[in-house]
Amino acid sequence: MSLYLILNIASFIIPFLYSFEKKMQFSKRWKAFFPSLLISAAFFISWDIYFTKIGVWHFNPRYHTGIEIFGLPIEEWLFFFCIPYASLFIHFAFHYFLPKITISIKNVFRIYALIIVLVSPILILNWGKWYTTVNYSLLIILLTYTVINSPKILQTFFITFLIILIPFALVNGILTGSFIEQPVVYYNDLENLGFRLGTIPVEDIGYAFSMLLMTLVIMEKLENKEKKNEDSLVSR
C-alpha cells in the first residue's frame, strides 16, 4: 500500500466512524455535505490536473500506486474527498459541541480586512507565478463573496481553521517531504513564493482555506434551499 494512500485512509477513517456518533449525528447532514464536497472537489481536481500538466507540481511515483487518471495518481483524487471530509468534520464537531464559541460579525469583517491587506500586495507583486496568482486570487474572491453573502460561516470557520491547521500541517508536511526521504509532491518554486513553513509552501494554507470554505458555502446554499422547500410543503 502506498504512503499517500495510507495518509488518505488514516485521515478519513476516524472522522467517518464518528459521523454516526449519537449526539452529533453528522451523517444526517450528508445529503447536503456530499454534493457540496463533490462540487468543490471537481473544481480543485480540474485545477490540479492543469497545474500538473504545465509543471507547477508533480508526484513522486515512489509513494503512490502508479494508477493515474488524467495524469493524477488515484491517491490525489482521494485527497480531495478524504482530507476535506476529515477537516470539515472537525469544523462541524466544534460547532456542535461548542456552539457559543464564535467570533462577532464585526470581528469577522476585521479579520477579512486584515487578510485582504496582507494578501493583496503579495498577489500584485508576484502576479504571473501560477500557484501564487491562482491561489490568492481565489482566496480573495471566495472570502469576499462569503463575507458579503454568508458571514455567519466565518464566525466559526475562522476559529476551526486554526484547529484544522494542526492535522493539516502533519499530513501536508509528510506530503511535501517532512519525516521522509523525498517529497510525495514536488513543487516548482518558480511558480510560488519560494517561502515554506518547514517543507510546506506557504500558499498551501490559502489553498486549504479556500477548498474547505467553498464546500461550506455550497453546503449552506443547499441546506437553505432544502429548508425552503420543506417550509413550502408545510405551508400548503
Short mmCIF file of C-alpha atoms in Angstrom, two decimals:
data_model
loop_
_atom_site.label_atom_id
_atom_site.label_comp_id
_atom_site.label_asym_id
_atom_site.label_seq_id
_atom_site.Cartn_x
_atom_site.Cartn_y
_atom_site.Cartn_z
CA MET A 1 0.00 0.00 0.00
CA SER A 2 1.38 3.44 -0.94
CA LEU A 3 2.26 6.06 1.66
CA TYR A 4 -0.10 8.56 0.05
CA LEU A 5 -2.98 6.08 0.20
CA ILE A 6 -2.22 5.34 3.87
CA LEU A 7 -2.33 9.07 4.68
CA ASN A 8 -5.72 9.41 2.98
CA ILE A 9 -7.24 6.42 4.77
CA ALA A 10 -5.75 7.34 8.15
CA SER A 11 -7.12 10.89 7.86
CA PHE A 12 -10.58 9.75 6.84
CA ILE A 13 -11.38 6.65 8.88
CA ILE A 14 -11.84 8.06 12.40
CA PRO A 15 -13.95 11.12 11.38
CA PHE A 16 -16.05 8.81 9.19
CA LEU A 17 -16.71 6.36 12.04
CA TYR A 18 -17.55 9.20 14.43
CA SER A 19 -20.03 10.59 11.90
CA PHE A 20 -22.55 8.16 13.41
CA GLU A 21 -21.96 9.42 16.95
CA LYS A 22 -25.37 9.54 18.65
CA LYS A 23 -25.30 13.18 19.76
CA MET A 24 -23.81 14.94 16.76
CA GLN A 25 -25.04 12.52 14.05
CA PHE A 26 -23.05 14.21 11.30
CA SER A 27 -24.22 11.50 8.90
CA LYS A 28 -27.64 13.18 8.83
CA ARG A 29 -26.05 16.15 7.04
CA TRP A 30 -24.53 14.02 4.30
CA LYS A 31 -27.40 14.84 1.95
CA ALA A 32 -26.05 18.38 1.55
CA PHE A 33 -22.45 17.70 2.52
CA PHE A 34 -21.51 15.16 -0.15
CA PRO A 35 -22.88 17.12 -3.14
CA SER A 36 -21.04 20.19 -1.82
CA LEU A 37 -17.86 18.20 -1.39
CA LEU A 38 -18.22 16.77 -4.90
CA ILE A 39 -18.66 20.21 -6.50
CA SER A 40 -15.67 21.62 -4.64
CA ALA A 41 -13.57 18.55 -5.47
CA ALA A 42 -14.45 18.86 -9.16
CA PHE A 43 -13.15 22.43 -9.17
CA PHE A 44 -9.90 21.66 -7.35
CA ILE A 45 -9.22 18.44 -9.26
CA SER A 46 -9.58 20.34 -12.55
CA TRP A 47 -7.12 22.91 -11.24
CA ASP A 48 -4.82 20.09 -10.11
CA ILE A 49 -4.89 18.36 -13.49
CA TYR A 50 -3.94 21.57 -15.29
CA PHE A 51 -1.18 22.51 -12.85
CA THR A 52 0.30 19.02 -13.11
CA LYS A 53 0.19 19.26 -16.90
CA ILE A 54 2.07 22.59 -17.01
CA GLY A 55 4.61 21.59 -14.38
CA VAL A 56 3.55 23.65 -11.37
CA TRP A 57 3.86 20.44 -9.35
CA HIS A 58 4.29 16.71 -9.92
CA PHE A 59 4.05 13.50 -7.95
CA ASN A 60 6.74 11.12 -6.79
CA PRO A 61 5.99 7.60 -8.14
CA ARG A 62 7.84 6.15 -5.17
CA TYR A 63 4.90 6.99 -2.89
CA HIS A 64 1.80 6.16 -4.95
CA THR A 65 0.41 3.04 -6.60
CA GLY A 66 1.02 4.19 -10.16
CA ILE A 67 -2.68 4.20 -11.01
CA GLU A 68 -3.40 7.54 -12.69
CA ILE A 69 -6.50 9.27 -14.07
CA PHE A 70 -5.92 12.33 -16.29
CA GLY A 71 -2.33 12.48 -15.09
CA LEU A 72 -3.17 12.43 -11.38
CA PRO A 73 -2.43 9.47 -9.08
CA ILE A 74 -5.61 7.88 -7.73
CA GLU A 75 -4.40 8.92 -4.27
CA GLU A 76 -4.53 12.56 -5.33
CA TRP A 77 -8.15 12.13 -6.37
CA LEU A 78 -8.91 10.60 -2.98
CA PHE A 79 -7.15 13.51 -1.26
CA PHE A 80 -9.95 15.89 -2.31
CA PHE A 81 -12.53 13.74 -0.56
CA CYS A 82 -10.69 12.27 2.44
CA ILE A 83 -8.90 15.40 3.66
CA PRO A 84 -11.85 17.83 3.33
CA TYR A 85 -14.12 15.26 4.99
CA ALA A 86 -11.78 14.91 7.96
CA SER A 87 -11.15 18.66 8.17
CA LEU A 88 -14.79 19.72 7.99
CA PHE A 89 -15.79 17.04 10.47
CA ILE A 90 -13.58 18.93 12.93
CA HIS A 91 -15.38 22.15 11.99
CA PHE A 92 -18.86 20.71 12.50
CA ALA A 93 -17.91 18.86 15.69
CA PHE A 94 -16.56 22.09 17.17
CA HIS A 95 -19.68 23.98 16.11
CA TYR A 96 -21.95 21.30 17.58
CA PHE A 97 -20.24 20.79 20.94
CA LEU A 98 -19.08 24.40 21.47
CA PRO A 99 -21.80 26.47 19.76
CA LYS A 100 -21.25 29.54 21.92
CA ILE A 101 -17.61 29.98 20.90
CA THR A 102 -17.82 32.23 17.86
CA ILE A 103 -16.39 35.46 16.52
CA SER A 104 -18.61 38.52 16.27
CA ILE A 105 -19.63 39.73 12.82
CA LYS A 106 -17.66 42.92 13.47
CA ASN A 107 -14.51 40.88 14.09
CA VAL A 108 -15.22 38.73 11.02
CA PHE A 109 -15.03 41.90 8.93
CA ARG A 110 -11.86 42.98 10.73
CA ILE A 111 -10.15 39.64 10.06
CA TYR A 112 -11.34 39.77 6.45
CA ALA A 113 -9.86 43.26 6.03
CA LEU A 114 -6.57 42.13 7.57
CA ILE A 115 -6.33 39.15 5.20
CA ILE A 116 -7.06 41.34 2.18
CA VAL A 117 -4.45 43.90 3.27
CA LEU A 118 -1.83 41.17 3.72
CA VAL A 119 -2.61 39.05 0.65
CA SER A 120 -3.31 41.72 -1.99
CA PRO A 121 0.22 43.20 -2.14
CA ILE A 122 1.72 39.71 -2.27
CA LEU A 123 -0.59 38.82 -5.14
CA ILE A 124 0.19 42.01 -7.07
CA LEU A 125 3.96 41.77 -6.57
CA ASN A 126 4.04 38.09 -7.58
CA TRP A 127 1.46 38.19 -10.37
CA GLY A 128 2.32 35.60 -13.01
CA LYS A 129 3.58 32.93 -10.66
CA TRP A 130 0.93 30.32 -11.33
CA TYR A 131 0.38 28.90 -7.85
CA THR A 132 0.55 32.23 -6.05
CA THR A 133 -1.63 34.03 -8.60
CA VAL A 134 -4.45 31.49 -8.88
CA ASN A 135 -4.39 30.56 -5.21
CA TYR A 136 -4.55 34.07 -3.76
CA SER A 137 -6.96 35.33 -6.42
CA LEU A 138 -9.39 32.56 -5.50
CA LEU A 139 -8.88 33.24 -1.79
CA ILE A 140 -9.75 36.93 -2.18
CA ILE A 141 -12.77 36.27 -4.42
CA LEU A 142 -14.20 33.45 -2.30
CA LEU A 143 -13.59 35.19 1.01
CA THR A 144 -15.16 38.43 -0.26
CA TYR A 145 -18.20 36.53 -1.53
CA THR A 146 -18.58 34.78 1.83
CA VAL A 147 -18.24 37.96 3.87
CA ILE A 148 -20.96 39.60 1.78
CA ASN A 149 -23.35 36.66 1.47
CA SER A 150 -22.64 34.20 4.29
CA PRO A 151 -20.60 35.91 7.03
CA LYS A 152 -22.04 33.62 9.73
CA ILE A 153 -19.98 30.74 8.33
CA LEU A 154 -16.81 32.65 9.15
CA GLN A 155 -17.86 33.27 12.74
CA THR A 156 -16.93 29.67 13.44
CA PHE A 157 -14.67 28.79 10.50
CA PHE A 158 -12.07 31.42 11.34
CA ILE A 159 -11.66 29.56 14.66
CA THR A 160 -11.92 25.98 13.46
CA PHE A 161 -9.49 26.52 10.60
CA LEU A 162 -6.77 27.25 13.14
CA ILE A 163 -7.52 23.87 14.74
CA ILE A 164 -7.65 22.15 11.35
CA LEU A 165 -4.19 23.53 10.58
CA ILE A 166 -2.69 21.16 13.19
CA PRO A 167 -3.52 17.85 11.43
CA PHE A 168 -3.15 19.65 8.09
CA ALA A 169 0.45 20.54 8.96
CA LEU A 170 1.19 16.91 9.81
CA VAL A 171 -0.34 15.40 6.66
CA ASN A 172 0.80 18.13 4.29
CA GLY A 173 4.19 18.16 5.92
CA ILE A 174 4.67 14.50 5.05
CA LEU A 175 3.38 15.07 1.51
CA THR A 176 5.93 17.85 0.99
CA GLY A 177 8.88 15.92 2.43
CA SER A 178 8.85 16.14 6.22
CA PHE A 179 9.95 12.93 8.01
CA ILE A 180 10.58 11.06 4.73
CA GLU A 181 13.49 10.86 2.29
CA GLN A 182 11.73 12.52 -0.67
CA PRO A 183 8.53 14.58 -1.07
CA VAL A 184 5.36 12.89 -2.22
CA VAL A 185 4.55 16.10 -4.11
CA TYR A 186 7.26 18.20 -5.75
CA TYR A 187 6.54 21.93 -6.18
CA ASN A 188 8.12 24.07 -8.87
CA ASP A 189 9.34 27.00 -6.76
CA LEU A 190 9.45 29.24 -9.82
CA GLU A 191 5.63 29.23 -9.69
CA ASN A 192 5.25 30.07 -6.00
CA LEU A 193 6.73 32.44 -3.42
CA GLY A 194 9.50 30.03 -2.54
CA PHE A 195 8.72 30.54 1.15
CA ARG A 196 8.00 27.41 3.17
CA LEU A 197 6.77 26.63 6.66
CA GLY A 198 9.03 23.67 7.28
CA THR A 199 8.54 21.86 3.98
CA ILE A 200 5.06 23.28 3.25
CA PRO A 201 4.73 26.10 0.67
CA VAL A 202 3.01 28.99 2.42
CA GLU A 203 0.39 29.12 -0.37
CA ASP A 204 -0.92 25.73 0.77
CA ILE A 205 -2.59 27.43 3.75
CA GLY A 206 -4.67 29.63 1.44
CA TYR A 207 -5.34 26.61 -0.78
CA ALA A 208 -6.70 24.59 2.15
CA PHE A 209 -8.75 27.54 3.41
CA SER A 210 -10.42 28.07 0.03
CA MET A 211 -11.05 24.36 -0.56
CA LEU A 212 -12.84 23.96 2.76
CA LEU A 213 -14.66 27.29 2.64
CA MET A 214 -16.02 26.57 -0.84
CA THR A 215 -17.58 23.35 0.45
CA LEU A 216 -19.13 25.14 3.44
CA VAL A 217 -20.62 27.90 1.28
CA ILE A 218 -22.16 25.44 -1.18
CA MET A 219 -23.45 23.31 1.68
CA GLU A 220 -25.17 26.28 3.28
CA LYS A 221 -26.87 27.09 -0.03
CA LEU A 222 -28.11 23.52 -0.44
CA GLU A 223 -29.38 23.25 3.13
CA ASN A 224 -31.17 26.61 2.91
CA LYS A 225 -32.78 25.53 -0.35
CA GLU A 226 -33.90 22.26 1.20
CA LYS A 227 -35.32 24.07 4.23
CA LYS A 228 -37.27 26.46 1.99
CA ASN A 229 -38.71 23.54 0.08
CA GLU A 230 -39.75 21.83 3.32
CA ASP A 231 -41.33 25.04 4.65
CA SER A 232 -43.17 25.46 1.37
CA LEU A 233 -44.63 21.96 1.62
CA VAL A 234 -45.70 22.52 5.23
CA SER A 235 -47.45 25.81 4.38
CA ARG A 236 -49.57 24.22 1.65
#
